[in-house]
Amino acid sequence: MTRNAYYVTTAIAYPNGEPHIGHAYEMVATDAIARWRRLEGREVFFLTGTDEHGLKMVQTAQREGLSTRELADRNSQRFRDLAAALDISNDDFIRTTEERHFRSSQEIWNRMAAANNGDIYQSTYKGWYSVRDEAYFDADELTDGEGGKKLAPSGAEVKWVEEDSYFFRLSAYQDRLLKLYEEQPDFIAPAERRNEIISFVKRGLQDVSISRTTFDWGIPVPNAPGHVMYVWVDALTNYITGVGFPDDKSEQFKTFWPADLHVIGKDIIRFHTVYWPAFLMSAGLPVQKRVFAHGFLTSEGKKMSKSLGNVVDPFAVVDEFGADPVRYYFLREISWGQDGDWGREKFVNRSNADLANNFGNLAQRSLSMIAKNFGGQMPPRQLGSGEDNKVIAETILAIERMTVAMATEQLHEAAAELVAALSAANLYFAEQAPWGKKDDMARMGAILATTADIVRRAAIAAQPFVPTAAGKMLDLLAVPADQRQLEHALDPDLFIAPQTQLPPPEPVFRKFEQAKAG
Ligand code: MSP
């Protein structure tokens, strides 16, 4: 039996700058997954937050003439604001500078230090470090940049560092990690990423440096004056802090750990599928169940960069279009797990076609005809009508296919199924032409009731994607709050009761204009 609790997380972003559209994308995708699980009736805990330690934060603050804490406070709030603007349903927001997280990180450190006669040992680190990636690199991973600079695979400059450091015995975990990937084939998704990680681990793992001594913006290593934890040790630990660690006897921890899913971007997959499970194994804690690495977003086909001036501000986009259409674009237009693009023209086309024309019009046309011809009271269906039964059965099948797609978080496929069901319903509506049935009001009513029922089912299933609009549609259909779960969309015998008085219809989705050329 699968457990009912479900714990899902986003990566925690560095608040060294304003959030961009890539951060918005990750929040929205994870939110749609969390909402879908709730729709299925699961007890969800959804965590997001900010990753506030490390040299990158220190250096950015220096450049901006702020204290590191001021920078962290200011920008962390912007990530919280973004979550609110996008209608993200997170249950908690963690900051790694919080006291609870210090306790948690020090406890996992102590457990790792105590494990296997010491998975943590002291030595000297000599090697390359990229501040932008907050990551160490081997010489053979680097390329030559301008002016003799050495570059990490991300293109960020690396610097040679030599310092006294604690190390984690990652090399001892190679076999256990390979066994994990074999025994849990869905531990890493998508599959291409899994193959990459397996071959990386098979090439052999080196121990990792996990403390720094050249700055103090971090969590102190227990009993080691002058050492702060390497930012990734404390960053990854947020996932257990968020559910109550170090109190691992607490109800919350027992209910939600191990996490069902960490959603992250493809650039940080090694940290999540190699380091993190090894840390957990070392500390004697259960390993998370799955990691999904999504792709990267570009802006109008180009990599986003401050120098190109094409970094898309998610607040501006939400201000202009509203959260639902932006969410929908991310979820439908970008194949989950692949790279994708934010493009304004594509956005307007997608939103107008699928939301305003397909979904919105079907609701608006059927509901205004019910208002006009039946005083806003839901007319009865005609039980024997094959056409009506067929289109309802098709809708239910499409929602079942959405459920299958969502079992492996295939967000864009689930969204596509929904839209296909609505297209079929639009076709039914056009063929049945209820406006021409003035001489057979029973038939007109049955067509409208059937269509309204499809809108009800679709709106229930659409809630994880476009929560506000879907909720509004369900209000317009007078669907009670306790009948908005997935089971109510799939139940072949559940309909809006005839005679139910509906509120006056109003449009739910706007149509957008393309930007004028020139
Ligand atoms: N702080 C680390 C994560 C620690 S998780 C324990 C970090 N922060 S980040 O701010 O650089 O990135 C946060 C998330 O946003 C990551 O999952 C990253 O992959 C994702 N993205 C960053 N740029 C992105 C795009 N351009 N497109 C899509 N996602 C992107 O890494």
PDB file of N, CA and C and ligand atoms in Angstrom, residues 9-16 20-27 49-53 56 79 96 132-134 231-239 263-269 271-272 276 292-299 303-304 339-340, ligand 1:
ATOM      1  N   THR A   9       9.637  18.981  -2.512  1.00  0.00           N
ATOM      2  CA  THR A   9      10.415  20.203  -2.302  1.00  0.00           C
ATOM      3  C   THR A   9      10.868  20.791  -3.634  1.00  0.00           C
ATOM      4  N   THR A  10      11.150  22.085  -3.616  1.00  0.00           N
ATOM      5  CA  THR A  10      11.922  22.701  -4.704  1.00  0.00           C
ATOM      6  C   THR A  10      13.371  22.769  -4.212  1.00  0.00           C
ATOM      7  N   ALA A  11      14.287  23.115  -5.099  1.00  0.00           N
ATOM      8  CA  ALA A  11      15.617  23.527  -4.632  1.00  0.00           C
ATOM      9  C   ALA A  11      15.407  24.815  -3.846  1.00  0.00           C
ATOM     10  N   ILE A  12      16.358  25.143  -2.983  1.00  0.00           N
ATOM     11  CA  ILE A  12      16.273  26.452  -2.326  1.00  0.00           C
ATOM     12  C   ILE A  12      17.251  27.367  -3.053  1.00  0.00           C
ATOM     13  N   ALA A  13      16.735  28.500  -3.500  1.00  0.00           N
ATOM     14  CA  ALA A  13      17.528  29.380  -4.369  1.00  0.00           C
ATOM     15  C   ALA A  13      18.486  30.240  -3.550  1.00  0.00           C
ATOM     16  N   TYR A  14      19.596  30.621  -4.178  1.00  0.00           N
ATOM     17  CA  TYR A  14      20.485  31.602  -3.566  1.00  0.00           C
ATOM     18  C   TYR A  14      19.827  32.967  -3.674  1.00  0.00           C
ATOM     19  N   PRO A  15      19.626  33.654  -2.581  1.00  0.00           N
ATOM     20  CA  PRO A  15      19.026  34.988  -2.695  1.00  0.00           C
ATOM     21  C   PRO A  15      20.101  36.052  -2.927  1.00  0.00           C
ATOM     22  N   ASN A  16      20.992  35.791  -3.872  1.00  0.00           N
ATOM     23  CA  ASN A  16      22.033  36.779  -4.146  1.00  0.00           C
ATOM     24  C   ASN A  16      21.564  37.804  -5.171  1.00  0.00           C
ATOM     25  N   HIS A  20      14.385  35.050 -10.902  1.00  0.00           N
ATOM     26  CA  HIS A  20      14.111  35.177 -12.338  1.00  0.00           C
ATOM     27  C   HIS A  20      13.108  34.114 -12.771  1.00  0.00           C
ATOM     28  N   ILE A  21      12.857  34.081 -14.060  1.00  0.00           N
ATOM     29  CA  ILE A  21      11.783  33.230 -14.555  1.00  0.00           C
ATOM     30  C   ILE A  21      12.092  31.734 -14.366  1.00  0.00           C
ATOM     31  N   GLY A  22      13.399  31.380 -14.301  1.00  0.00           N
ATOM     32  CA  GLY A  22      13.779  29.987 -14.030  1.00  0.00           C
ATOM     33  C   GLY A  22      13.332  29.565 -12.636  1.00  0.00           C
ATOM     34  N   HIS A  23      13.474  30.465 -11.682  1.00  0.00           N
ATOM     35  CA  HIS A  23      13.005  30.167 -10.320  1.00  0.00           C
ATOM     36  C   HIS A  23      11.483  30.046 -10.317  1.00  0.00           C
ATOM     37  N   ALA A  24      10.836  30.934 -11.050  1.00  0.00           N
ATOM     38  CA  ALA A  24       9.372  30.903 -11.117  1.00  0.00           C
ATOM     39  C   ALA A  24       8.908  29.567 -11.702  1.00  0.00           C
ATOM     40  N   TYR A  25       9.593  29.134 -12.734  1.00  0.00           N
ATOM     41  CA  TYR A  25       9.237  27.873 -13.386  1.00  0.00           C
ATOM     42  C   TYR A  25       9.307  26.702 -12.403  1.00  0.00           C
ATOM     43  N   GLU A  26      10.411  26.646 -11.663  1.00  0.00           N
ATOM     44  CA  GLU A  26      10.571  25.533 -10.713  1.00  0.00           C
ATOM     45  C   GLU A  26       9.489  25.555  -9.636  1.00  0.00           C
ATOM     46  N   MET A  27       9.167  26.749  -9.147  1.00  0.00           N
ATOM     47  CA  MET A  27       8.109  26.848  -8.132  1.00  0.00           C
ATOM     48  C   MET A  27       6.776  26.373  -8.688  1.00  0.00           C
ATOM     49  N   GLY A  49      12.209  27.560  -0.240  1.00  0.00           N
ATOM     50  CA  GLY A  49      12.946  28.465   0.639  1.00  0.00           C
ATOM     51  C   GLY A  49      14.166  29.058  -0.025  1.00  0.00           C
ATOM     52  N   THR A  50      15.073  29.565   0.806  1.00  0.00           N
ATOM     53  CA  THR A  50      16.291  30.198   0.272  1.00  0.00           C
ATOM     54  C   THR A  50      17.545  29.665   0.962  1.00  0.00           C
ATOM     55  N   ASP A  51      18.611  29.615   0.179  1.00  0.00           N
ATOM     56  CA  ASP A  51      19.908  29.026   0.541  1.00  0.00           C
ATOM     57  C   ASP A  51      20.879  30.190   0.729  1.00  0.00           C
ATOM     58  N   GLU A  52      21.114  30.565   1.983  1.00  0.00           N
ATOM     59  CA  GLU A  52      21.655  31.906   2.231  1.00  0.00           C
ATOM     60  C   GLU A  52      23.127  31.971   2.611  1.00  0.00           C
ATOM     61  N   HIS A  53      23.773  30.812   2.755  1.00  0.00           N
ATOM     62  CA  HIS A  53      25.192  30.867   3.129  1.00  0.00           C
ATOM     63  C   HIS A  53      26.085  30.815   1.894  1.00  0.00           C
ATOM     64  N   LYS A  56      29.366  33.119  -2.356  1.00  0.00           N
ATOM     65  CA  LYS A  56      28.670  33.925  -3.365  1.00  0.00           C
ATOM     66  C   LYS A  56      27.843  35.016  -2.697  1.00  0.00           C
ATOM     67  N   PHE A  79      11.784  36.194  -2.824  1.00  0.00           N
ATOM     68  CA  PHE A  79      11.382  34.834  -3.205  1.00  0.00           C
ATOM     69  C   PHE A  79      10.043  34.464  -2.567  1.00  0.00           C
ATOM     70  N   THR A  96      17.967  29.170   5.347  1.00  0.00           N
ATOM     71  CA  THR A  96      19.039  28.393   5.981  1.00  0.00           C
ATOM     72  C   THR A  96      19.745  29.185   7.071  1.00  0.00           C
ATOM     73  N   ARG A 132      30.572  31.007  -8.273  1.00  0.00           N
ATOM     74  CA  ARG A 132      29.224  31.094  -8.845  1.00  0.00           C
ATOM     75  C   ARG A 132      28.484  29.767  -8.691  1.00  0.00           C
ATOM     76  N   ASP A 133      29.186  28.656  -8.920  1.00  0.00           N
ATOM     77  CA  ASP A 133      28.536  27.349  -8.760  1.00  0.00           C
ATOM     78  C   ASP A 133      28.593  26.860  -7.316  1.00  0.00           C
ATOM     79  N   GLU A 134      29.359  27.525  -6.485  1.00  0.00           N
ATOM     80  CA  GLU A 134      29.651  27.046  -5.129  1.00  0.00           C
ATOM     81  C   GLU A 134      30.052  25.570  -5.211  1.00  0.00           C
ATOM     82  N   VAL A 231      28.742  25.266   1.919  1.00  0.00           N
ATOM     83  CA  VAL A 231      27.332  25.658   1.767  1.00  0.00           C
ATOM     84  C   VAL A 231      26.430  24.513   1.312  1.00  0.00           C
ATOM     85  N   TRP A 232      26.941  23.586   0.514  1.00  0.00           N
ATOM     86  CA  TRP A 232      26.050  22.515   0.037  1.00  0.00           C
ATOM     87  C   TRP A 232      25.662  21.530   1.136  1.00  0.00           C
ATOM     88  N   VAL A 233      26.520  21.405   2.158  1.00  0.00           N
ATOM     89  CA  VAL A 233      26.150  20.506   3.262  1.00  0.00           C
ATOM     90  C   VAL A 233      24.927  21.076   3.951  1.00  0.00           C
ATOM     91  N   ASP A 234      24.979  22.370   4.240  1.00  0.00           N
ATOM     92  CA  ASP A 234      23.820  22.918   4.945  1.00  0.00           C
ATOM     93  C   ASP A 234      22.639  23.087   3.999  1.00  0.00           C
ATOM     94  N   ALA A 235      22.900  23.401   2.732  1.00  0.00           N
ATOM     95  CA  ALA A 235      21.787  23.584   1.789  1.00  0.00           C
ATOM     96  C   ALA A 235      20.951  22.306   1.671  1.00  0.00           C
ATOM     97  N   LEU A 236      21.601  21.192   1.443  1.00  0.00           N
ATOM     98  CA  LEU A 236      20.856  19.937   1.255  1.00  0.00           C
ATOM     99  C   LEU A 236      20.092  19.550   2.518  1.00  0.00           C
ATOM    100  N   THR A 237      20.695  19.893   3.644  1.00  0.00           N
ATOM    101  CA  THR A 237      20.072  19.529   4.922  1.00  0.00           C
ATOM    102  C   THR A 237      18.735  20.245   5.144  1.00  0.00           C
ATOM    103  N   ASN A 238      18.487  21.314   4.384  1.00  0.00           N
ATOM    104  CA  ASN A 238      17.196  22.022   4.551  1.00  0.00           C
ATOM    105  C   ASN A 238      16.014  21.076   4.408  1.00  0.00           C
ATOM    106  N   TYR A 239      16.203  20.040   3.578  1.00  0.00           N
ATOM    107  CA  TYR A 239      15.069  19.149   3.300  1.00  0.00           C
ATOM    108  C   TYR A 239      14.616  18.378   4.541  1.00  0.00           C
ATOM    109  N   VAL A 263      12.375  18.349  -6.472  1.00  0.00           N
ATOM    110  CA  VAL A 263      12.390  18.928  -7.826  1.00  0.00           C
ATOM    111  C   VAL A 263      13.534  19.932  -7.886  1.00  0.00           C
ATOM    112  N   ILE A 264      14.395  19.778  -8.878  1.00  0.00           N
ATOM    113  CA  ILE A 264      15.580  20.637  -9.002  1.00  0.00           C
ATOM    114  C   ILE A 264      15.874  20.873 -10.484  1.00  0.00           C
ATOM    115  N   GLY A 265      16.816  21.769 -10.762  1.00  0.00           N
ATOM    116  CA  GLY A 265      17.260  21.963 -12.138  1.00  0.00           C
ATOM    117  C   GLY A 265      18.411  21.020 -12.466  1.00  0.00           C
ATOM    118  N   LYS A 266      18.626  20.836 -13.742  1.00  0.00           N
ATOM    119  CA  LYS A 266      19.605  19.826 -14.183  1.00  0.00           C
ATOM    120  C   LYS A 266      21.040  20.147 -13.779  1.00  0.00           C
ATOM    121  N   ASP A 267      21.325  21.419 -13.437  1.00  0.00           N
ATOM    122  CA  ASP A 267      22.700  21.782 -13.088  1.00  0.00           C
ATOM    123  C   ASP A 267      23.130  21.277 -11.712  1.00  0.00           C
ATOM    124  N   ILE A 268      22.167  20.905 -10.877  1.00  0.00           N
ATOM    125  CA  ILE A 268      22.561  20.548  -9.509  1.00  0.00           C
ATOM    126  C   ILE A 268      22.184  19.102  -9.177  1.00  0.00           C
ATOM    127  N   ILE A 269      22.179  18.289 -10.225  1.00  0.00           N
ATOM    128  CA  ILE A 269      21.744  16.906 -10.024  1.00  0.00           C
ATOM    129  C   ILE A 269      22.759  16.062  -9.249  1.00  0.00           C
ATOM    130  N   PHE A 271      24.675  16.989  -6.827  1.00  0.00           N
ATOM    131  CA  PHE A 271      24.534  17.262  -5.398  1.00  0.00           C
ATOM    132  C   PHE A 271      23.367  16.472  -4.811  1.00  0.00           C
ATOM    133  N   HIS A 272      22.313  16.344  -5.595  1.00  0.00           N
ATOM    134  CA  HIS A 272      21.093  15.719  -5.068  1.00  0.00           C
ATOM    135  C   HIS A 272      21.058  14.205  -5.192  1.00  0.00           C
ATOM    136  N   TRP A 276      23.864  14.000  -1.560  1.00  0.00           N
ATOM    137  CA  TRP A 276      22.779  13.982  -0.556  1.00  0.00           C
ATOM    138  C   TRP A 276      22.440  12.566  -0.088  1.00  0.00           C
ATOM    139  N   PHE A 292      13.720  14.740  -9.417  1.00  0.00           N
ATOM    140  CA  PHE A 292      13.392  15.043 -10.814  1.00  0.00           C
ATOM    141  C   PHE A 292      14.150  16.292 -11.222  1.00  0.00           C
ATOM    142  N   ALA A 293      14.971  16.170 -12.271  1.00  0.00           N
ATOM    143  CA  ALA A 293      15.738  17.320 -12.748  1.00  0.00           C
ATOM    144  C   ALA A 293      15.049  17.926 -13.970  1.00  0.00           C
ATOM    145  N   HIS A 294      14.558  19.138 -13.810  1.00  0.00           N
ATOM    146  CA  HIS A 294      13.916  19.820 -14.950  1.00  0.00           C
ATOM    147  C   HIS A 294      14.974  20.524 -15.788  1.00  0.00           C
ATOM    148  N   GLY A 295      14.554  20.993 -16.939  1.00  0.00           N
ATOM    149  CA  GLY A 295      15.478  21.669 -17.847  1.00  0.00           C
ATOM    150  C   GLY A 295      15.630  23.143 -17.512  1.00  0.00           C
ATOM    151  N   PHE A 296      16.363  23.825 -18.358  1.00  0.00           N
ATOM    152  CA  PHE A 296      16.624  25.246 -18.167  1.00  0.00           C
ATOM    153  C   PHE A 296      15.788  26.074 -19.128  1.00  0.00           C
ATOM    154  N   LEU A 297      15.380  27.231 -18.668  1.00  0.00           N
ATOM    155  CA  LEU A 297      14.603  28.137 -19.515  1.00  0.00           C
ATOM    156  C   LEU A 297      15.518  29.191 -20.129  1.00  0.00           C
ATOM    157  N   THR A 298      15.255  29.452 -21.388  1.00  0.00           N
ATOM    158  CA  THR A 298      15.894  30.586 -22.034  1.00  0.00           C
ATOM    159  C   THR A 298      14.835  31.673 -22.191  1.00  0.00           C
ATOM    160  N   SER A 299      15.259  32.843 -22.643  1.00  0.00           N
ATOM    161  CA  SER A 299      14.317  33.942 -22.819  1.00  0.00           C
ATOM    162  C   SER A 299      14.347  34.358 -24.289  1.00  0.00           C
ATOM    163  N   LYS A 303      20.004  32.395 -23.950  1.00  0.00           N
ATOM    164  CA  LYS A 303      20.339  32.188 -22.556  1.00  0.00           C
ATOM    165  C   LYS A 303      20.156  33.505 -21.806  1.00  0.00           C
ATOM    166  N   MET A 304      19.516  33.440 -20.633  1.00  0.00           N
ATOM    167  CA  MET A 304      19.303  34.676 -19.886  1.00  0.00           C
ATOM    168  C   MET A 304      20.602  35.141 -19.258  1.00  0.00           C
ATOM    169  N   ASP A 339      14.736  21.296 -21.754  1.00  0.00           N
ATOM    170  CA  ASP A 339      14.907  22.744 -21.712  1.00  0.00           C
ATOM    171  C   ASP A 339      13.701  23.396 -22.383  1.00  0.00           C
ATOM    172  N   GLY A 340      13.469  24.629 -22.062  1.00  0.00           N
ATOM    173  CA  GLY A 340      12.314  25.314 -22.656  1.00  0.00           C
ATOM    174  C   GLY A 340      12.603  26.790 -22.814  1.00  0.00           C
TER     175      GLY A 340
HETATM  176  N1  MSP B   1      21.125  27.144  -3.870  1.00  0.00           N
HETATM  177  C1  MSP B   1      21.269  26.138  -4.858  1.00  0.00           C
HETATM  178  C2  MSP B   1      20.301  24.994  -4.654  1.00  0.00           C
HETATM  179  C3  MSP B   1      20.376  24.321  -3.309  1.00  0.00           C
HETATM  180  S1  MSP B   1      19.191  23.062  -3.170  1.00  0.00           S
HETATM  181  C4  MSP B   1      19.573  22.270  -1.769  1.00  0.00           C
HETATM  182  C5  MSP B   1      21.030  26.743  -6.242  1.00  0.00           C
HETATM  183  N2  MSP B   1      20.386  27.925  -6.258  1.00  0.00           N
HETATM  184  S2  MSP B   1      20.030  28.725  -7.599  1.00  0.00           S
HETATM  185  O1  MSP B   1      19.373  29.928  -7.174  1.00  0.00           O
HETATM  186  O2  MSP B   1      21.188  28.857  -8.420  1.00  0.00           O
HETATM  187  O3  MSP B   1      19.018  27.842  -8.381  1.00  0.00           O
HETATM  188  C6  MSP B   1      17.788  27.450  -7.779  1.00  0.00           C
HETATM  189  C7  MSP B   1      17.034  26.521  -8.714  1.00  0.00           C
HETATM  190  O4  MSP B   1      16.682  27.235  -9.907  1.00  0.00           O
HETATM  191  C8  MSP B   1      17.859  25.315  -9.157  1.00  0.00           C
HETATM  192  O5  MSP B   1      17.077  24.140  -9.176  1.00  0.00           O
HETATM  193  C9  MSP B   1      18.293  25.693 -10.557  1.00  0.00           C
HETATM  194  O6  MSP B   1      18.522  24.587 -11.375  1.00  0.00           O
HETATM  195  C10 MSP B   1      17.081  26.483 -11.024  1.00  0.00           C
HETATM  196  N3  MSP B   1      17.398  27.374 -12.133  1.00  0.00           N
HETATM  197  C11 MSP B   1      18.357  28.350 -12.166  1.00  0.00           C
HETATM  198  N4  MSP B   1      18.342  28.920 -13.402  1.00  0.00           N
HETATM  199  C12 MSP B   1      17.397  28.332 -14.180  1.00  0.00           C
HETATM  200  C13 MSP B   1      16.895  28.536 -15.478  1.00  0.00           C
HETATM  201  N5  MSP B   1      17.384  29.430 -16.302  1.00  0.00           N
HETATM  202  N6  MSP B   1      15.844  27.768 -15.857  1.00  0.00           N
HETATM  203  C14 MSP B   1      15.256  26.864 -15.031  1.00  0.00           C
HETATM  204  N7  MSP B   1      15.699  26.651 -13.814  1.00  0.00           N
HETATM  205  C15 MSP B   1      16.829  27.311 -13.373  1.00  0.00           C
HETATM  206  O7  MSP B   1      21.383  26.123  -7.218  1.00  0.00           O
END
